[in-house]
Short mmCIF file of C-alpha atoms in Angstrom, two decimals:
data_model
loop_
_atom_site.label_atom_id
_atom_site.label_comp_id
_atom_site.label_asym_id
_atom_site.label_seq_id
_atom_site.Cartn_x
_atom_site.Cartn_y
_atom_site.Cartn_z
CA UNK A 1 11.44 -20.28 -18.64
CA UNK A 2 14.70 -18.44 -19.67
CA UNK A 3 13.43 -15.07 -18.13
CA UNK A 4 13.38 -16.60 -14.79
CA UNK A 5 17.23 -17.97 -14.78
CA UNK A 6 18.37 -14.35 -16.21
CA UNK A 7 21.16 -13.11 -13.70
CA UNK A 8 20.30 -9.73 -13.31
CA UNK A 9 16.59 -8.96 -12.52
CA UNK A 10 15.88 -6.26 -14.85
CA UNK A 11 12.20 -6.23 -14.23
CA UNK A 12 12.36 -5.60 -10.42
CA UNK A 13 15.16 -2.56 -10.99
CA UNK A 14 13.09 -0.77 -13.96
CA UNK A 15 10.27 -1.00 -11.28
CA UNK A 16 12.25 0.57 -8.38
CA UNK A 17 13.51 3.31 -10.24
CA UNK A 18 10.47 3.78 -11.33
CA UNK A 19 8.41 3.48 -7.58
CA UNK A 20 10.99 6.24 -6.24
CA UNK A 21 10.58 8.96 -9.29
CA UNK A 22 6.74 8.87 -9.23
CA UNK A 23 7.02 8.98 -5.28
CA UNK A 24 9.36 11.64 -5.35
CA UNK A 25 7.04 13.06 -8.49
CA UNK A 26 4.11 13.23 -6.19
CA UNK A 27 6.14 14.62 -3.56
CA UNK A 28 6.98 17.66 -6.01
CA UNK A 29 3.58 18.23 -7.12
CA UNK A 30 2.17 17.96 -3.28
CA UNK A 31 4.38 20.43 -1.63
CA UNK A 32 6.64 22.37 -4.52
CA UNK A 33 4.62 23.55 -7.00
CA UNK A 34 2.10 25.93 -7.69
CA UNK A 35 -0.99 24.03 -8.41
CA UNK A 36 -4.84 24.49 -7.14
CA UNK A 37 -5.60 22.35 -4.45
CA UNK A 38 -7.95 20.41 -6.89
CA UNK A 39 -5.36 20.19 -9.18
CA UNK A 40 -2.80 18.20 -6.75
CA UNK A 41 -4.87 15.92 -5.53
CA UNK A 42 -6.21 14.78 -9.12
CA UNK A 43 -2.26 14.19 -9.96
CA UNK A 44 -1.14 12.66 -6.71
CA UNK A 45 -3.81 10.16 -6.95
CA UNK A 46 -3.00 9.46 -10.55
CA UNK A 47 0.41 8.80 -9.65
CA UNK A 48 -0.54 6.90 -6.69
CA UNK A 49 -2.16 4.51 -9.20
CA UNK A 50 0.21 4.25 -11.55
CA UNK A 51 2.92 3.03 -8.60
CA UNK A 52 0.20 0.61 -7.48
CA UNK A 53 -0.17 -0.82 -11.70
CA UNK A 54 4.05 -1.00 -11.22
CA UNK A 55 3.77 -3.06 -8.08
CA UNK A 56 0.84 -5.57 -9.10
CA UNK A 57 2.64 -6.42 -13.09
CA UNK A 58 6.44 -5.66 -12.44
CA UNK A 59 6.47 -7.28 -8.81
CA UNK A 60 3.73 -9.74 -8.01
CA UNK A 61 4.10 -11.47 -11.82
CA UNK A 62 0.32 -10.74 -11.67
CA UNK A 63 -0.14 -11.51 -15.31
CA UNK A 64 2.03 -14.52 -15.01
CA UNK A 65 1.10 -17.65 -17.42
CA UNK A 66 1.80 -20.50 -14.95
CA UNK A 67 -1.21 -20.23 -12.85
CA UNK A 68 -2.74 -22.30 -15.65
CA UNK A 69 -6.12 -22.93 -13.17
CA UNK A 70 -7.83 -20.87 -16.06
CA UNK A 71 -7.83 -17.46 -13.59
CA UNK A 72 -5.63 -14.58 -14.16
CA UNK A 73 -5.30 -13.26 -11.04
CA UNK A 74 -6.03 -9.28 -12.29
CA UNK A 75 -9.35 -10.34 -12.13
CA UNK A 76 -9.70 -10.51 -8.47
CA UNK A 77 -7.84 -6.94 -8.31
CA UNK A 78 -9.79 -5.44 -10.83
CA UNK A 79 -12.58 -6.20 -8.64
CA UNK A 80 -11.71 -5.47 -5.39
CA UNK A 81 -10.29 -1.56 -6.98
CA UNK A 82 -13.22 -0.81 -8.49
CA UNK A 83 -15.36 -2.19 -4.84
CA UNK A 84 -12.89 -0.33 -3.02
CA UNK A 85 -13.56 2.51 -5.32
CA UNK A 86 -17.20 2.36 -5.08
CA UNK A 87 -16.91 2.19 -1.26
CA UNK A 88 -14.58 5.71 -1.14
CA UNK A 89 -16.19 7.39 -3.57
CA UNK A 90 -19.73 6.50 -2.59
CA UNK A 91 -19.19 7.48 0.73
CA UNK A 92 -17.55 10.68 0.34
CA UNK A 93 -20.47 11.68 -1.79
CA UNK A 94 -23.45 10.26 0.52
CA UNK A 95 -21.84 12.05 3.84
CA UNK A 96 -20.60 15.60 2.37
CA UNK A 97 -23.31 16.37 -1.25
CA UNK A 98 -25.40 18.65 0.11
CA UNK A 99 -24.07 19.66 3.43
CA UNK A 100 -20.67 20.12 2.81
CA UNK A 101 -19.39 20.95 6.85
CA UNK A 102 -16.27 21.75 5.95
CA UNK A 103 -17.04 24.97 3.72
CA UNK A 104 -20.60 25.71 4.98
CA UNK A 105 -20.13 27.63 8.27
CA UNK A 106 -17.54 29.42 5.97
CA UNK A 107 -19.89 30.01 3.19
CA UNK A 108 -22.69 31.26 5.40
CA UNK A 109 -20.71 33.74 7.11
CA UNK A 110 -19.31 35.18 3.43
CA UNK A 111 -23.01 35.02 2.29
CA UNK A 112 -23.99 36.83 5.57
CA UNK A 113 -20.85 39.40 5.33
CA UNK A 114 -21.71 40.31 1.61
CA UNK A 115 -25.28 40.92 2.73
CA UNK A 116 -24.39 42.88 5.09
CA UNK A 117 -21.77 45.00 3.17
CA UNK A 118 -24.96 45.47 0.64
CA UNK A 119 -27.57 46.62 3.33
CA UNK A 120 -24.62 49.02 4.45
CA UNK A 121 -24.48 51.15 0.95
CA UNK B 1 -3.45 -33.85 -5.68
CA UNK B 2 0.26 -34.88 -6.67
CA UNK B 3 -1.78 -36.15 -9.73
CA UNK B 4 -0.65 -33.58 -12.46
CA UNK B 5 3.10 -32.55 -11.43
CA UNK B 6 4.98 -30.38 -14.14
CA UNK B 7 8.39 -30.91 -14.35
CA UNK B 8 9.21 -27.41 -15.45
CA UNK B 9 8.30 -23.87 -14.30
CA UNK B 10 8.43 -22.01 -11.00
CA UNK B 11 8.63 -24.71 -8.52
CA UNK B 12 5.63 -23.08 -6.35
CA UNK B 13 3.80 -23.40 -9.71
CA UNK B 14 4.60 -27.37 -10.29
CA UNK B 15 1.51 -28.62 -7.93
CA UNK B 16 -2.28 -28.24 -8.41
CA UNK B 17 -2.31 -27.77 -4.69
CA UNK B 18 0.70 -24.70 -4.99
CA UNK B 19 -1.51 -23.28 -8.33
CA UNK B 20 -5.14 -23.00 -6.26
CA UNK B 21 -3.03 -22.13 -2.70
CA UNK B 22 -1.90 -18.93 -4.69
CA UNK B 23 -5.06 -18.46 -6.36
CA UNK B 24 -6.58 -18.36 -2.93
CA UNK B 25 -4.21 -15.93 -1.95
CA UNK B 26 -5.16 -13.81 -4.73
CA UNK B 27 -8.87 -13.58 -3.86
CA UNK B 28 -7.67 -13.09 -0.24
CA UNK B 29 -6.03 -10.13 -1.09
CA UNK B 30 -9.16 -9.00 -3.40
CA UNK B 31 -10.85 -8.68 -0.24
CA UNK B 32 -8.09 -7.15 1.93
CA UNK B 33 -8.20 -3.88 -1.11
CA UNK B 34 -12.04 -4.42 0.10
CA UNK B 35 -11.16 -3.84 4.05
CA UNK B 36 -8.69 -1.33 3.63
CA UNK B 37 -11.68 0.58 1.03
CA UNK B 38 -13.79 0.76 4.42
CA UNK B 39 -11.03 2.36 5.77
CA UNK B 40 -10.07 4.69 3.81
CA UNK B 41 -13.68 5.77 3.13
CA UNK B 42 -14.02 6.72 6.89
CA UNK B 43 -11.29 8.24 6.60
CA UNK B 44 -12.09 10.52 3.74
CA UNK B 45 -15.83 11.35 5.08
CA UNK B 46 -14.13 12.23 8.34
CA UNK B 47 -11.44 13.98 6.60
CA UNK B 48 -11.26 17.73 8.67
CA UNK B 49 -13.84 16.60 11.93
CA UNK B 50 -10.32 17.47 14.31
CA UNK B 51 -12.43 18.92 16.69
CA UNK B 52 -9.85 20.97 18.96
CA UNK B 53 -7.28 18.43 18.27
CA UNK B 54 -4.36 19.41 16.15
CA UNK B 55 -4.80 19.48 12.28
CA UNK B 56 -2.87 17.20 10.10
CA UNK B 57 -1.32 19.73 8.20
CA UNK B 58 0.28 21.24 11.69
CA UNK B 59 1.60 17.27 12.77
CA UNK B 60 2.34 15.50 9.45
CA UNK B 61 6.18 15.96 8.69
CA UNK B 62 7.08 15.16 5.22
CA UNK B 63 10.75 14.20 6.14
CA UNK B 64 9.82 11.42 8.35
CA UNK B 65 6.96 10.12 6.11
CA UNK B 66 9.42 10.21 2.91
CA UNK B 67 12.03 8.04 4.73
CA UNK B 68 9.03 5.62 5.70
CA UNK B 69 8.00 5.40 2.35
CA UNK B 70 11.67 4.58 0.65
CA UNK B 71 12.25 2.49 3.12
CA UNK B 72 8.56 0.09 2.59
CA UNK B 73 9.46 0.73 -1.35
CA UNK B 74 13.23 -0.43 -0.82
CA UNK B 75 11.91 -3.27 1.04
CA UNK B 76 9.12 -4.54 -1.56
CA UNK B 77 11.65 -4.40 -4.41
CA UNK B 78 14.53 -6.94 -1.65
CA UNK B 79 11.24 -8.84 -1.48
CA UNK B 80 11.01 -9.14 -5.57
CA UNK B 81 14.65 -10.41 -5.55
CA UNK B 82 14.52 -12.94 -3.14
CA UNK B 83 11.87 -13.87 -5.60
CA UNK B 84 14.58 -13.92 -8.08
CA UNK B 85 16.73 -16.18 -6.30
CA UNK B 86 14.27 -18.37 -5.44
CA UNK B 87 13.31 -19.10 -9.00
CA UNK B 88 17.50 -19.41 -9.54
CA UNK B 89 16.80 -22.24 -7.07
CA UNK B 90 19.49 -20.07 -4.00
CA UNK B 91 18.29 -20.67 -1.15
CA UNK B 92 20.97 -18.51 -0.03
CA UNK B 93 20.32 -15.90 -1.76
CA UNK B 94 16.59 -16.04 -0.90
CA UNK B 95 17.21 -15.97 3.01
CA UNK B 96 19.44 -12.95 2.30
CA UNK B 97 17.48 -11.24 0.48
CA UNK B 98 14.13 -12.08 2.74
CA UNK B 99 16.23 -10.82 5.88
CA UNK B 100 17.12 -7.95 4.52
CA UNK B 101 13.80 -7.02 3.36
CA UNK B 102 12.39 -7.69 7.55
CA UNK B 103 15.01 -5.41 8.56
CA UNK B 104 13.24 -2.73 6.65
CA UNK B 105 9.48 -3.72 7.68
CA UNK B 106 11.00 -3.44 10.68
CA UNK B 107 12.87 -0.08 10.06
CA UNK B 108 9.50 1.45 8.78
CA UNK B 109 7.64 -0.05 12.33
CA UNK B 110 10.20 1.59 14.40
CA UNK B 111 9.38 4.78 12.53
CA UNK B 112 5.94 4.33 12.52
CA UNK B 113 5.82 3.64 16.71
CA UNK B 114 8.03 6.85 16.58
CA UNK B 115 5.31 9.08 14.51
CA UNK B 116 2.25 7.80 17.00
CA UNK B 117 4.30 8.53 20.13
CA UNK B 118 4.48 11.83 18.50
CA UNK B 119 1.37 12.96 17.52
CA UNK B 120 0.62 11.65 20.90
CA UNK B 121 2.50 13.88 22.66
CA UNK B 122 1.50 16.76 20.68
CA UNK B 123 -2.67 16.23 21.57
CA UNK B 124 -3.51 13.84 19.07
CA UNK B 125 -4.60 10.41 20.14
CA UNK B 126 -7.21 7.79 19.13
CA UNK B 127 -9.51 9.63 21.41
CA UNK B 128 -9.17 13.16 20.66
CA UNK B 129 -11.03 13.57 17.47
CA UNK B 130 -13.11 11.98 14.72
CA UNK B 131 -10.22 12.87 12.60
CA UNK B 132 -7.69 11.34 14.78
CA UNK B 133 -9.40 7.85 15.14
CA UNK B 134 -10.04 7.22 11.82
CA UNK B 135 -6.79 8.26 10.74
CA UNK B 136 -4.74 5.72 13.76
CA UNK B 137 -7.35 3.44 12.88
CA UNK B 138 -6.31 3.30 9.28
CA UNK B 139 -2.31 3.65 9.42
CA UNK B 140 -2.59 0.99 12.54
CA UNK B 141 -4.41 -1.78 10.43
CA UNK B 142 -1.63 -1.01 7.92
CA UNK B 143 1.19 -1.08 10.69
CA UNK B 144 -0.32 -4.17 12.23
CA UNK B 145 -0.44 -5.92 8.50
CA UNK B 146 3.40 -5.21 8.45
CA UNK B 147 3.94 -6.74 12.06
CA UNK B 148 2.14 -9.82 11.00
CA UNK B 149 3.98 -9.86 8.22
CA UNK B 150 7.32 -9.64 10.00
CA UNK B 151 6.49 -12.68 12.12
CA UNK B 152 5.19 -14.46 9.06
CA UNK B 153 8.23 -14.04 7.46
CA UNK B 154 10.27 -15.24 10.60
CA UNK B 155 8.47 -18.39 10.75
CA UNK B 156 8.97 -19.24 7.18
CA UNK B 157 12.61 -18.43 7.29
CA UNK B 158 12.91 -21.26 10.06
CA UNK B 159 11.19 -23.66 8.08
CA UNK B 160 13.26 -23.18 4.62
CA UNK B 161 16.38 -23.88 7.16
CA UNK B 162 15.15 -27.07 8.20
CA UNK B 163 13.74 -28.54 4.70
CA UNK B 164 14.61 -26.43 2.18
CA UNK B 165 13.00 -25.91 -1.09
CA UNK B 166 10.09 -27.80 -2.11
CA UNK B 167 7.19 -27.41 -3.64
CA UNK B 168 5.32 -26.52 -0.54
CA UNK B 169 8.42 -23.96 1.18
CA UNK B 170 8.38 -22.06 -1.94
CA UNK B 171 4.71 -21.45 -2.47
CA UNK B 172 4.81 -20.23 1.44
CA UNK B 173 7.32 -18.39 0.30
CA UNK B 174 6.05 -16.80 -2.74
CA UNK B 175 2.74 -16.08 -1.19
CA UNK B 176 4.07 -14.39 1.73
CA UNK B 177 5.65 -11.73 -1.05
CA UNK B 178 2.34 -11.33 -2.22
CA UNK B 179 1.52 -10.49 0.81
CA UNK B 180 4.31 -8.31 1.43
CA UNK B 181 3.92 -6.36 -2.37
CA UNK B 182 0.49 -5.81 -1.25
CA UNK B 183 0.99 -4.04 2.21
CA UNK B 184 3.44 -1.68 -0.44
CA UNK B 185 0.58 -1.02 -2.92
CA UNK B 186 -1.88 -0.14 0.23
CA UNK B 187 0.84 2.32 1.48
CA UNK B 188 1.37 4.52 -1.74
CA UNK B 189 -2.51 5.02 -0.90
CA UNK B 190 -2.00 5.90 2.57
CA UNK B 191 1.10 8.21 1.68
CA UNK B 192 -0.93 9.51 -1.21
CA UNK B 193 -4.28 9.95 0.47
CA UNK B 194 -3.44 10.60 4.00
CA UNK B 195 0.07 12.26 4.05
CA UNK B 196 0.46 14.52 1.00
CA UNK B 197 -3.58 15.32 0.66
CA UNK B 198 -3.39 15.91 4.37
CA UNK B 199 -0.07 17.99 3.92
CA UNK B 200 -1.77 20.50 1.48
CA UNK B 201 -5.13 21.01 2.28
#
């Protein structure tokens, strides 16, 4: 019980300093440097989920012994990240594999503009 | 349910009924990560369907977004030391420490009304664009979890004034910065997902 009468709450500052370099991290990666597109968004997220592991063990006590009703509580988030994961991912692949409307129009006319520039020679 | 009182711990631990109260929380919030997954996955699979509303890239403003985030991180971390105190057994120091962390829900609402009014202004509305919905759709659920939070928290301060801490106040009290930790770990994802993805592509 001693760690919960300390004075100073080392736990919760580690966590903030912490929270506010990977935010300002991700910050850094999304608008200052030079990586692909592909590249930034792999990082960001990774850093997004890091600040979300700081939050659940350093914050909400989540692997904290007194709930002695036999259920760590992880096990609820573990499930509902990988559902929620499921959900995202799934979806993103159901609506755009295939058909991807974002590029396609694009893609067509390049397809349709390098045709042409062959027919031309 | 008094049956098996400890006499040590976390005083929102001593109960059976304060032990399976926040293990009901927990699952709660298992399926809130659930809700917010719809959400996001709309989102993403509408990601770009603007329509000839604005794009993201031309509205989202990293300055305003940054201060929104500090201020829900500053706020989560005043919400972990109230914590603190409350395990020191200070009530004083939890009120404090609670207040100041609704001051800075509240900060990030007010900044959050201010972005919507916006984007508003500039053409982009619930109604303008596939896009748009999904995305006011998503940052509003978020917004209106804070809100409820806010009031939550109001409530709760009110009723530690009158009684105290007990068992029961302090398992309110601890569940509420669940609740309030969570609305945090949902926002990195927004910020992440939304704001910065939506900044650079």
């Amino acid at each position: 019980m001693a760690e919960h009468t300390k004075r100073i709450p080392v736990q919760h500052i580690v966590g903030f300093v912490l929270s506010i370099a990977l935010t300002l991290l991700a910050v850094w990666a999304a608008l200052g440097s030079n990586l692909s597109t592909t590249w930034i968004i792999v990082s960001i997220m990774v850093l997004a989920v890091i600040q979300a592991g700081i939050q659940l063990f350093m914050f909400m006590h989540m692997t904290e012994s007194e709930s002695r009703s036999g259920h760590v509580p992880w096990n609820m988030m573990f499930h509902g990240f990988v559902l929620a994961a499921i959900v995202v991912a799934g979806s993103l692949f159901t609506m755009s594999f295939g058909h991807d409307h974002n590029g396609g129009e694009h893609h067509q006319q390049e397809q349709l503009e390098q045709h042409e520039q062959h027919s031309g020679h | 349910m008094s049956s098996h009182e400890l006499k040590s711990g976390p005083l929102e631990y001593r109960t059976e009924q304060g032990q399976m109260n926040i293990l009901g929380f927990w699952i709660f919030l298992g399926a809130e990560i659930v809700l917010f997954a719809t959400l996001f996955a709309t989102y993403a699979v509408l990601f770009g369907r603007t329509a000839d509303a604005p794009l993201p890239g031309e509205l989202f403003e990293p300055g305003i977004v940054l201060i929104m985030t500090f201020m829900l991180l500053t706020s989560s971390f005043t919400c972990g030391i109230a914590i603190h105190e409350m395990r020191r057994g200070s009530v004083k120091g939890l009120t404090t420490w609670l207040i100041i962390t609704l001051l800075l829900g509240l900060g990030f609402l007010g900044f959050e009304i201010y972005e919507f009014i916006h984007y508003a202004h500039e053409g982009a509305t619930l109604q303008s664009s596939a896009f748009w919905s999904s995305f006011f759709v998503l940052a509003g659920t978020h917004g209106l979890h804070v809100t409820l939070g806010i009031g939550w928290a109001i409530l709760l301060l009110l009723q530690l004034a009158k009684r105290g801490l007990t068992p029961v106040t302090s398992r309110k009290v601890f569940i509420i910065s669940l609740y309030w930790h969570f609305l945090d770990v949902v926002w990195i994802f927004i910020f992440t997902s939304v704001y910065l993805i939506g900044m650079v592509v």
